[in-house]
Coordinates of C-alpha atoms and ligand atoms in Angstrom, one line a residue:
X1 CA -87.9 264.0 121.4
X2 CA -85.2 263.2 124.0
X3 CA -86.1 263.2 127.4
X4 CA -83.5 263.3 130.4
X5 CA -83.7 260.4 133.1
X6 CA -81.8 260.2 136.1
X7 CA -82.0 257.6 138.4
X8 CA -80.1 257.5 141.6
X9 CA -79.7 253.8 143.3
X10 CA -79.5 252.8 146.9
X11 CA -79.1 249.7 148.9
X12 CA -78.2 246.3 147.4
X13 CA -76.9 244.5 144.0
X14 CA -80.5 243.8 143.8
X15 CA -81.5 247.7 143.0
X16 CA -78.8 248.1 140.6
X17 CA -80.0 245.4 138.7
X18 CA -83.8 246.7 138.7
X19 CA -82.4 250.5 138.3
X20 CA -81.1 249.2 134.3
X21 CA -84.6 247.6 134.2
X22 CA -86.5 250.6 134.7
X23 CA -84.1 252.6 132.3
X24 CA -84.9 249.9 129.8
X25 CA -88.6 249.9 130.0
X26 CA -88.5 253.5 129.8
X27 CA -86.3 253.8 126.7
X28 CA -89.5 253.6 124.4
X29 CA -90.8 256.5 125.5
X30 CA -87.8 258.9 124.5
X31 CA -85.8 258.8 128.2
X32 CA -82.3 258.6 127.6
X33 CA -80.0 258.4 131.2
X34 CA -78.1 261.0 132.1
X35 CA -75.3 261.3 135.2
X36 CA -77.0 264.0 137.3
X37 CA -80.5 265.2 139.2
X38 CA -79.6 268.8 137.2
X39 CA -81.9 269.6 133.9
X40 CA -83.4 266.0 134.4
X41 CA -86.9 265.4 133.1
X42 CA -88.0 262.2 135.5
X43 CA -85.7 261.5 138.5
X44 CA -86.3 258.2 139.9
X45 CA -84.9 257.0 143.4
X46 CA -84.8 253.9 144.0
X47 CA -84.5 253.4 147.7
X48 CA -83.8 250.6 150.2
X49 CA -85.6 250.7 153.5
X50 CA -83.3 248.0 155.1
X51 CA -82.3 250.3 158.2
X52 CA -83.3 253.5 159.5
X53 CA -80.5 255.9 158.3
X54 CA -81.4 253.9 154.4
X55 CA -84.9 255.4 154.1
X56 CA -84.2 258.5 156.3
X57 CA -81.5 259.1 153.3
X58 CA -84.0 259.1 150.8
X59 CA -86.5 261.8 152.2
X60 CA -83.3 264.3 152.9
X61 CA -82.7 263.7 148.8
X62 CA -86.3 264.0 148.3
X63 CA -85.8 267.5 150.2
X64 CA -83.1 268.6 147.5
X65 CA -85.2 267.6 144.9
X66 CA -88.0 269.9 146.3
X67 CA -86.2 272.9 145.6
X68 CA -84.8 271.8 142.2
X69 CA -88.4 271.1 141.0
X70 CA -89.4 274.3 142.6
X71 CA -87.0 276.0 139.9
X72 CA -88.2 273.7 136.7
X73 CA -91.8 272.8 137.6
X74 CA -92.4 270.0 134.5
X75 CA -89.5 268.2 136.4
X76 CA -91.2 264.5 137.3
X77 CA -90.5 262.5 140.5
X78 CA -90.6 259.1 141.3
X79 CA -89.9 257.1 143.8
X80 CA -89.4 253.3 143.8
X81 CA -87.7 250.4 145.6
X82 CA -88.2 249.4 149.4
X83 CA -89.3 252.5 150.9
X84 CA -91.4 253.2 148.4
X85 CA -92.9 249.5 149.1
X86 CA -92.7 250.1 152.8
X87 CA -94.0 253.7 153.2
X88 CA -96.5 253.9 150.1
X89 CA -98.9 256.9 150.5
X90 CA -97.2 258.4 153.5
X91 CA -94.3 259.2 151.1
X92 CA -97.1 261.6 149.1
X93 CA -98.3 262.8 152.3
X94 CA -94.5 263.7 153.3
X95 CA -93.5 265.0 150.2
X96 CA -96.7 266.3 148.5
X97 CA -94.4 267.1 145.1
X98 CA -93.9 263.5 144.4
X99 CA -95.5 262.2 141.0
X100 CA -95.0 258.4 141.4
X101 CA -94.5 255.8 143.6
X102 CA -93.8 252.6 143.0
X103 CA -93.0 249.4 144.6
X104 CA -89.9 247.2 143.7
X105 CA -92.2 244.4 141.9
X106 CA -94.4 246.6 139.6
X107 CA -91.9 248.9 137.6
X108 CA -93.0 247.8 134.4
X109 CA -95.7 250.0 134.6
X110 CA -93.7 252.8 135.2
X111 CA -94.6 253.5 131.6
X112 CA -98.3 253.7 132.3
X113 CA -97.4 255.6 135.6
X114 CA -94.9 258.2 134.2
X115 CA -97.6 259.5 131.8
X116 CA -100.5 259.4 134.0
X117 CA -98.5 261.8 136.7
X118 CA -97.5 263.9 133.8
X119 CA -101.3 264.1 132.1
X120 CA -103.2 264.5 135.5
X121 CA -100.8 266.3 136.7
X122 CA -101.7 264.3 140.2
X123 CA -99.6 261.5 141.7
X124 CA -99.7 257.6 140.5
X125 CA -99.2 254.9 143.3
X126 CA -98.9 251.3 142.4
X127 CA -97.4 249.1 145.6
X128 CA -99.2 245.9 144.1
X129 CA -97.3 242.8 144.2
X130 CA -98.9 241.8 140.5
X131 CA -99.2 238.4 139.1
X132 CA -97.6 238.9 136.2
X133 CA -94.2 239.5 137.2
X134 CA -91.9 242.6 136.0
X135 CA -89.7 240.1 134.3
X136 CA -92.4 238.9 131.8
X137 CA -92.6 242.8 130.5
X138 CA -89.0 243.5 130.6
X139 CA -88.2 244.6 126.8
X140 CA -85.7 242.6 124.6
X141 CA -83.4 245.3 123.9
X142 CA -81.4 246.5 127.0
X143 CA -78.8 248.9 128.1
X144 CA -75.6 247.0 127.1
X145 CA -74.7 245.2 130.1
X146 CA -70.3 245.9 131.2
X147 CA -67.6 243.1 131.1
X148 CA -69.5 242.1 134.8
X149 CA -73.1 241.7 135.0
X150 CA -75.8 241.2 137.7
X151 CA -78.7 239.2 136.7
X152 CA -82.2 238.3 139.4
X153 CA -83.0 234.9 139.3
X154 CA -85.2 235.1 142.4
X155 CA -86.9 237.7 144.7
X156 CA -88.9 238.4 147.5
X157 CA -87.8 236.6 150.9
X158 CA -90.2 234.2 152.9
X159 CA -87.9 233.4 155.6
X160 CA -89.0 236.5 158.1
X161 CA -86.0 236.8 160.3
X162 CA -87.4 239.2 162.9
X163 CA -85.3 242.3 162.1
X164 CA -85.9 242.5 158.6
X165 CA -88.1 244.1 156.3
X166 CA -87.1 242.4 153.0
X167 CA -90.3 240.1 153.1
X168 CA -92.7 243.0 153.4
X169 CA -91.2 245.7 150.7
X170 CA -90.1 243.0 148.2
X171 CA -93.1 240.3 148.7
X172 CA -92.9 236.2 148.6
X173 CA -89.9 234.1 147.3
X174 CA -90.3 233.0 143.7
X175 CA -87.8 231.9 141.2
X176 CA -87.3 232.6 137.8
X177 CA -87.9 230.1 135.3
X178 CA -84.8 227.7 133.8
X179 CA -85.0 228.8 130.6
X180 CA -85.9 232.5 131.1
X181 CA -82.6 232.7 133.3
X182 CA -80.3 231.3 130.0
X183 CA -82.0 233.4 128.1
X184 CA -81.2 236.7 129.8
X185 CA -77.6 235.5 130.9
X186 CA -77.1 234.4 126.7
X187 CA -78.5 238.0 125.6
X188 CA -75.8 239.3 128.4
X189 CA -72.8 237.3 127.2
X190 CA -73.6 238.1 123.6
X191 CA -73.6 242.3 124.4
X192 CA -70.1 241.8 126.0
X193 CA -70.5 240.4 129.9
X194 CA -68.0 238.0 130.8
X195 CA -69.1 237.7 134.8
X196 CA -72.6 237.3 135.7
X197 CA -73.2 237.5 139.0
X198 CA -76.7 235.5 140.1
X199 CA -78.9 237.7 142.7
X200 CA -81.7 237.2 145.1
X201 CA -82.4 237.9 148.7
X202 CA -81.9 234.3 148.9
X203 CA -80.1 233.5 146.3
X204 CA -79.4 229.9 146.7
X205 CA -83.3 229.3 147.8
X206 CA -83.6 229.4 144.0
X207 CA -85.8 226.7 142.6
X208 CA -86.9 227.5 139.4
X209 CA -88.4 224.9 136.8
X210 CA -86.7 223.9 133.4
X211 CA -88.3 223.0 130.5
X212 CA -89.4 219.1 131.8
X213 CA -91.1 221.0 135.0
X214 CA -88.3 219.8 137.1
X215 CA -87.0 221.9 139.5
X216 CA -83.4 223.0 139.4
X217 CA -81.3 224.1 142.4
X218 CA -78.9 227.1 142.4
X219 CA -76.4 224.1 141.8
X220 CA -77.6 222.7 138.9
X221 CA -78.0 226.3 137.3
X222 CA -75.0 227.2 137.9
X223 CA -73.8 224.2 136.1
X224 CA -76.5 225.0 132.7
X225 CA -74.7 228.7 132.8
X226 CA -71.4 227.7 132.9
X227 CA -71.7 226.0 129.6
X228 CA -72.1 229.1 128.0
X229 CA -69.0 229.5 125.9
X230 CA -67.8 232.9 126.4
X231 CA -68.9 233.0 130.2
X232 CA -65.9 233.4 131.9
X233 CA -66.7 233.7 135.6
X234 CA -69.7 233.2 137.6
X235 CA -70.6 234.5 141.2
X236 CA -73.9 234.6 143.3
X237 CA -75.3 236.9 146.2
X238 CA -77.1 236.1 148.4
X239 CA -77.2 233.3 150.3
X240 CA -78.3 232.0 153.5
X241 CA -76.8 229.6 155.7
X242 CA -80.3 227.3 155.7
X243 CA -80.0 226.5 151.9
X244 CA -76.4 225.7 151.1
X245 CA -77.4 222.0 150.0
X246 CA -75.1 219.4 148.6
X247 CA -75.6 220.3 145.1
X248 CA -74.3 223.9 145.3
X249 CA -71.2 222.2 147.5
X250 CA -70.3 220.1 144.9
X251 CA -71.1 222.7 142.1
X252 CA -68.2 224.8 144.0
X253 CA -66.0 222.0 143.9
X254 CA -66.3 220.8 140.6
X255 CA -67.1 223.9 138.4
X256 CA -63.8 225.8 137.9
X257 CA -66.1 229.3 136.2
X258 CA -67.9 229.7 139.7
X259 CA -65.4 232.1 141.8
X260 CA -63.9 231.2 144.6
X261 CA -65.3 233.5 147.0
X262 CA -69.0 233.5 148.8
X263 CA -71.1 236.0 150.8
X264 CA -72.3 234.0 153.5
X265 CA -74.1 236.1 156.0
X266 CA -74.4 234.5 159.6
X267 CA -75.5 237.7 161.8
X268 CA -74.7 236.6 164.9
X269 CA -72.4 233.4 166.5
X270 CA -74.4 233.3 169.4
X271 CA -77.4 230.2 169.0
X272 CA -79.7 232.3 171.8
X273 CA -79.5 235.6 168.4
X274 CA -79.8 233.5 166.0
X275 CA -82.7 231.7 167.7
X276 CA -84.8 235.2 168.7
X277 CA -83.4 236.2 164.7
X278 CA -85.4 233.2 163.5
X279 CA -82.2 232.6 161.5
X280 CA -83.2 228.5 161.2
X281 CA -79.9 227.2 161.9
X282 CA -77.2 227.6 165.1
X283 CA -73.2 228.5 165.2
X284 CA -72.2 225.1 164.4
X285 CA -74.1 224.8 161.6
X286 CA -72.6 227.9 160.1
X287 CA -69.3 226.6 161.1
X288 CA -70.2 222.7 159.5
X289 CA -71.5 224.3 156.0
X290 CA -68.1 226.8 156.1
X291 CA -65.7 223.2 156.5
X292 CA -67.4 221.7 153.5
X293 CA -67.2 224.5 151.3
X294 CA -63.4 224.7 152.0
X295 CA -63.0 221.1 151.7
X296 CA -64.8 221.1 148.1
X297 CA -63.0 224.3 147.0
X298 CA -59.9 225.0 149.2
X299 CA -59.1 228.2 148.4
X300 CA -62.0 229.6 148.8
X301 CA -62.8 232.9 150.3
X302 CA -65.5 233.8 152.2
X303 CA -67.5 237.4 153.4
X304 CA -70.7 237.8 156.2
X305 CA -73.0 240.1 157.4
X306 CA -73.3 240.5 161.3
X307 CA -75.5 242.6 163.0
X308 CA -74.8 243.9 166.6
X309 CA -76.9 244.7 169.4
X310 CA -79.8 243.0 168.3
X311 CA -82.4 243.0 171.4
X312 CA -81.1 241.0 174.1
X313 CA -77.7 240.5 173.0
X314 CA -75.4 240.5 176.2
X315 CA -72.0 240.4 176.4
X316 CA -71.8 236.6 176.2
X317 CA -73.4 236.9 173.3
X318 CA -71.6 239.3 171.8
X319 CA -67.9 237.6 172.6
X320 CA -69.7 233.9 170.9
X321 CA -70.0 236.6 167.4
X322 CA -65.9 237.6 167.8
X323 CA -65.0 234.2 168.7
X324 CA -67.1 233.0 165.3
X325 CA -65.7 235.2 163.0
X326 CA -62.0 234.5 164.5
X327 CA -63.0 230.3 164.4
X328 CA -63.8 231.2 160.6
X329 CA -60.9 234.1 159.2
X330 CA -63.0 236.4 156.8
X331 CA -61.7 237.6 153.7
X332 CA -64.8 240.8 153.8
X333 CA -67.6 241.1 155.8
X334 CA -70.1 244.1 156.3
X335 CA -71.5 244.7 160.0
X336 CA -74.1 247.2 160.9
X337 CA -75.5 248.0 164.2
X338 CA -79.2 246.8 164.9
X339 CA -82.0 249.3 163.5
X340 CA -85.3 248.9 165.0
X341 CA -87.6 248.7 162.1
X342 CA -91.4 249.7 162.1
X343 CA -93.4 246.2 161.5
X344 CA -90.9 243.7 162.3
X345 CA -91.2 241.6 165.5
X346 CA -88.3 242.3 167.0
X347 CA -88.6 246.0 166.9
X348 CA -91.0 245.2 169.8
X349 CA -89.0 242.8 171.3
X350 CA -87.8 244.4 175.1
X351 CA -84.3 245.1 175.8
X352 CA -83.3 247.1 173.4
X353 CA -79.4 247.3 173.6
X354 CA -78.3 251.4 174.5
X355 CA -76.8 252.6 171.5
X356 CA -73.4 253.3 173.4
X357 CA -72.8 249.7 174.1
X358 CA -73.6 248.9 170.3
X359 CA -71.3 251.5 169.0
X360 CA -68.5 249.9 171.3
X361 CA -69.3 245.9 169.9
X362 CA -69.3 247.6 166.6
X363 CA -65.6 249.0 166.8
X364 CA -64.4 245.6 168.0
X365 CA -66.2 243.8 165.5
X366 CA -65.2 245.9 162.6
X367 CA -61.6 246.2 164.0
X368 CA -61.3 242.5 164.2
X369 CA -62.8 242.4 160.5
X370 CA -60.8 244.5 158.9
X371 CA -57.4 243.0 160.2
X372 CA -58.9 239.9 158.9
X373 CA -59.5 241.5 155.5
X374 CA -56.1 242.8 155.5
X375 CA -54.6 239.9 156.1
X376 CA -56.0 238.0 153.4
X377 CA -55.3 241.1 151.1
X378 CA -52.0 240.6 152.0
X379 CA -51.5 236.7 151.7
X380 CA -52.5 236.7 147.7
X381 CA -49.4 239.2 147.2
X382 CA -46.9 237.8 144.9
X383 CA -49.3 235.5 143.0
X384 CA -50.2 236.0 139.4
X385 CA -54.3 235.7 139.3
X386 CA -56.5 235.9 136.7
X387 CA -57.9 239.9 136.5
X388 CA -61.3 240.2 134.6
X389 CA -60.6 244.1 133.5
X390 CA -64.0 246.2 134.1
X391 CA -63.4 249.7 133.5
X392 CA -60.9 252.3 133.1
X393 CA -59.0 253.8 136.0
X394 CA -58.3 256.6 137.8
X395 CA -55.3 257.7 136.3
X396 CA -54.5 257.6 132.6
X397 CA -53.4 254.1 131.0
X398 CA -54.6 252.3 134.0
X399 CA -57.4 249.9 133.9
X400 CA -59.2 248.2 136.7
X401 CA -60.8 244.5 137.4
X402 CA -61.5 242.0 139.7
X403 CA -59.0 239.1 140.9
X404 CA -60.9 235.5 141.5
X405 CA -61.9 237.2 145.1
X406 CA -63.4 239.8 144.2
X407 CA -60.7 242.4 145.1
X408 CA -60.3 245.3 142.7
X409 CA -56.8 245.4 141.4
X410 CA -55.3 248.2 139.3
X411 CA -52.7 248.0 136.5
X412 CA -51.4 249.8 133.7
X413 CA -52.5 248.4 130.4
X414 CA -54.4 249.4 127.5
X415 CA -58.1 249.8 127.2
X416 CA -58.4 247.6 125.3
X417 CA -58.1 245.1 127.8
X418 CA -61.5 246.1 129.0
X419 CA -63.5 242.9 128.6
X420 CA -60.4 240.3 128.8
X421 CA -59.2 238.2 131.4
X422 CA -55.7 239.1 131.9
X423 CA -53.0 237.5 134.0
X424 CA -51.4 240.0 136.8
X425 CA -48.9 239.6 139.4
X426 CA -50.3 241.3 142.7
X427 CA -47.6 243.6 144.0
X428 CA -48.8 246.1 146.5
X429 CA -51.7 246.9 148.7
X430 CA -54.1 250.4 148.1
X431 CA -56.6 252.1 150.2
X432 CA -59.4 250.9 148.3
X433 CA -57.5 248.5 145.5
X434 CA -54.3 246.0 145.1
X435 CA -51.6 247.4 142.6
X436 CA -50.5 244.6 140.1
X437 CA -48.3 244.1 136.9
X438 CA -49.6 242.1 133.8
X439 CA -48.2 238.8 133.8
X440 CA -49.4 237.7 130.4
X441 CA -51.5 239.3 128.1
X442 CA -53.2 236.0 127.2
X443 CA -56.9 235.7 128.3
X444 CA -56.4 233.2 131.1
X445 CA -59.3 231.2 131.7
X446 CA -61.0 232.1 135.2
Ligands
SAH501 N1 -81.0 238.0 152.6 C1 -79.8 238.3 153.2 C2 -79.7 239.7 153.8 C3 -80.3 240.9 153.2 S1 -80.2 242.4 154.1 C4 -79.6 237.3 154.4 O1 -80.5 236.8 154.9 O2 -78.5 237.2 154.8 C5 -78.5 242.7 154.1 C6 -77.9 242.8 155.5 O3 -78.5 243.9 156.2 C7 -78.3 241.6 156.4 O4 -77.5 240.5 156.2 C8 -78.1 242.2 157.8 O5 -76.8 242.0 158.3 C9 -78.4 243.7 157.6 N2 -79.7 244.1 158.2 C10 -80.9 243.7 157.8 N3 -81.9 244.2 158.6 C11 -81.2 244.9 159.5 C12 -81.6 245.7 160.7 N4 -82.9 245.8 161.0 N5 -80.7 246.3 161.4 C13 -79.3 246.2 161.1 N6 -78.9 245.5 160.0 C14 -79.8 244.9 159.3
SF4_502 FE1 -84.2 239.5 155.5 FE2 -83.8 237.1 156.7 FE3 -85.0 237.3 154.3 FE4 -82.4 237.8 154.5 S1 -83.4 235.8 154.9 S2 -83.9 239.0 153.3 S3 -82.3 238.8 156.5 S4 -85.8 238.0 156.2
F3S503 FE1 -82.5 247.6 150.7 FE2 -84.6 246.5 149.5 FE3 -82.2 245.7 148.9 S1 -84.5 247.1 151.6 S2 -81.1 245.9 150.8 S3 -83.0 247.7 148.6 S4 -84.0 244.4 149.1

């Protein structure tokens, strides 16, 4: 029989990815996913924990599901991801209703968990970071994957920075093997992805071994992937400052399928942040590895991640952030304000910054940001680019893809289109989207 699974998805890429994963692993056992919470049978969230307002998020869901299984009692809930990592048996303690919780590295036995909630009618914990990893039990058949497709190649973090909690919910670094990674991205191709975008917390950390025992670099992977045949476009996210070596510089000059655009998070500009951050690497270092990229692949584009008000900061340290990001020109960037979080260092670090002086760095930050996003926006107008089409769009007879950069562009054609590579002439900017015209319906290359 058919049961119903819903499973809603916060935080990064990196949850998406796992969200298909535990939809696959649970596809033996009858649960087919649906769009809503409403009439589901198991409703999984799978949570981040990454700053407060994240994990308060998912006990005010957790709430709403309360009263839903309240009305259809058989209704199972699970929990997974980050918070569920983080907060383990408090979450049960919270939220007594809760049938399983489970961390972001043991969802394969979701299986095993699902039907001991449901037979005991008590709740299953498993926060183990297991040996054997969830990627050696993920099942061969999959959810077919879209036109762009996210595939982990590494997890876990072991770089600590002092405001983060990746390296406690998602455990030690470790790579993927070589020929596990060609594997999964050949399986992808063939069910119709065109893009695969490589994840990890530290993406580029990746050092996984191929079939001599050799270790690869994200570099030289890259390079093994690209030879797929009908791999279009490749992207990765993401990376950190500390490991962009020579061989991934080189890859981005030399390898026309990787995209021209990189997520390069730097947090802060000021050295005394990035210092008390534990970041491993100053301003100029940033601003060193952001020349070389440009000089291997000039037209690329690059995003960040800053953080504001992180203990200490002063306004020195604040004005060496704006005067980084103007050195630099973004082309996207997200920016949050500090969030103290239970178990990290610096949440006990003195001189907290008030929350009114964050909230006024933030506005100039994000102010300075977006011009800088609109700007770019604006200087790719007029070109023809190649468009990878995604998915249909809002309004009949459009579709929607991504340029080279990542920005979403819109354009009327048919869809059948979804899947191809189309040329379009960017025209006009959106809210959300750049308006363009099809150029040539031959599949361009990129
Ligand atoms: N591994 C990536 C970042 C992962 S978390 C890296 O090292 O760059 C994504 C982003 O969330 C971070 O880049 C940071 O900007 C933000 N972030 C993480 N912890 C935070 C905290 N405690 N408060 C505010 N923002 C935080
Ligand atoms: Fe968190 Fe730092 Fe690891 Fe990124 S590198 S996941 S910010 S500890
Ligand atoms: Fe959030 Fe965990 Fe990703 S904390 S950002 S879901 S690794």
């Amino acid at each position: 029989m058919t049961k119903r699974l819903f499973i809603k998805t916060y935080g990064c890429q990196m949850n998406v990815y796992d969200s298909a994963r535990m939809a696959d692993v649970l596809a033996p056992l009858g649960y087919a996913p649906g769009d809503d919470a409403e009439g589901a049978d198991l409703v999984i969230l799978n949570t981040c924990h990454i700053r407060e307002k994240a994990s308060e998020k998912v006990y005010s869901e957790l709430g709403r599901l309360r009263l839903m299984k309240q009305e259809r009692p058989g209704t199972l809930i699970a929990v997974a991801g980050c918070t569920a990592q983080a907060e383990g048996a408090e979450i049960l303690r919270r939220m007594p209703f809760v049938d399983v919780v489970v961390g972001p590295q043991a969802y394969h036995r979701l299986p095993e968990l699902v039907a001991r909630a449901s037979r005991a009618g008590g709740a299953a914990l498993d926060t183990e970071f297991p040996v054997d990893t969830k990627f050696d039990h993920l099942p061969e058949t999959a959810t077919p994957p879209g036109p762009a497709a996210f595939l982990t190649i590494q997890e876990g973090c072991d770089k600590f920075c002092t405001f983060c909690v990746v390296p406690y919910t998602r455990g030690a670094e470790f790579s993927r093997p070589v020929a596990e990674v060609l594997r999964e991205a050949e399986r992808l191709v063939a069910g119709g992805a065109r893009e695969l975008t490589l994840l990890g917390q530290n993406v580029n950390a990746y050092h996984g071994r191929d079939a001599d025992g050799r270790e690869l670099g994200l570099g030289g992977l890259v390079r093994r992937l690209a030879r797929i045949p009908a791999l279009g476009r490749l992207r990765y996210t993401t990376s950190h400052p500390r490991d962009v070596d020579d061989a991934l510089i080189a890859a981005h000059g030399e390898e026309p399928k990787l995209m021209p655009y990189l997520h390069l998070p730097v947090q802060s500009g000021s050295d005394r942040i990035l210092e008390a951050m534990n970041r491993g690497h100053d301003a100029a270092h940033f601003l060193r590895i952001v020349e070389r990229l440009r000089q291997a692949r000039p037209d690329l584009a690059l995003s960040s991640d800053f953080i504001v008000g992180f203990p200490g900061e002063s306004d020195a340290d604040f004005a060496a952030t704006m005067d980084l990001v103007r050195e630099v020109g973004f082309a996207g960037a997200f920016s949050f304000k500090y969030s103290a979080r239970p178990g990290t260092p610096a949440a006990l670090l003195e001189r907290q910054v008030p929350e009114a002086v964050k909230d006024a760095r933030l506005q100039d930050l994000q102010s300075l940001l977006r011009a800088q996003t609109e700007a770019f926006n604006r200087s790719v107008l007029g070109r023809v680019v190649p468009v990878l089409v995604e998915k249909p769009g809002r309004h009949p007879g459009q579709v929607v893809g991504r340029s080279p950069w990542l920005q979403a562009v819109h354009v009327e054609a048919p869809r059948a289109a979804i899947g191809a590579t189309i040329d379009v002439r960017l025209v006009r900017l959106g809210p959300n989207s750049i308006a363009g015209e099809v150029a040539s319906a031959a599949g361009a290359a990129a």
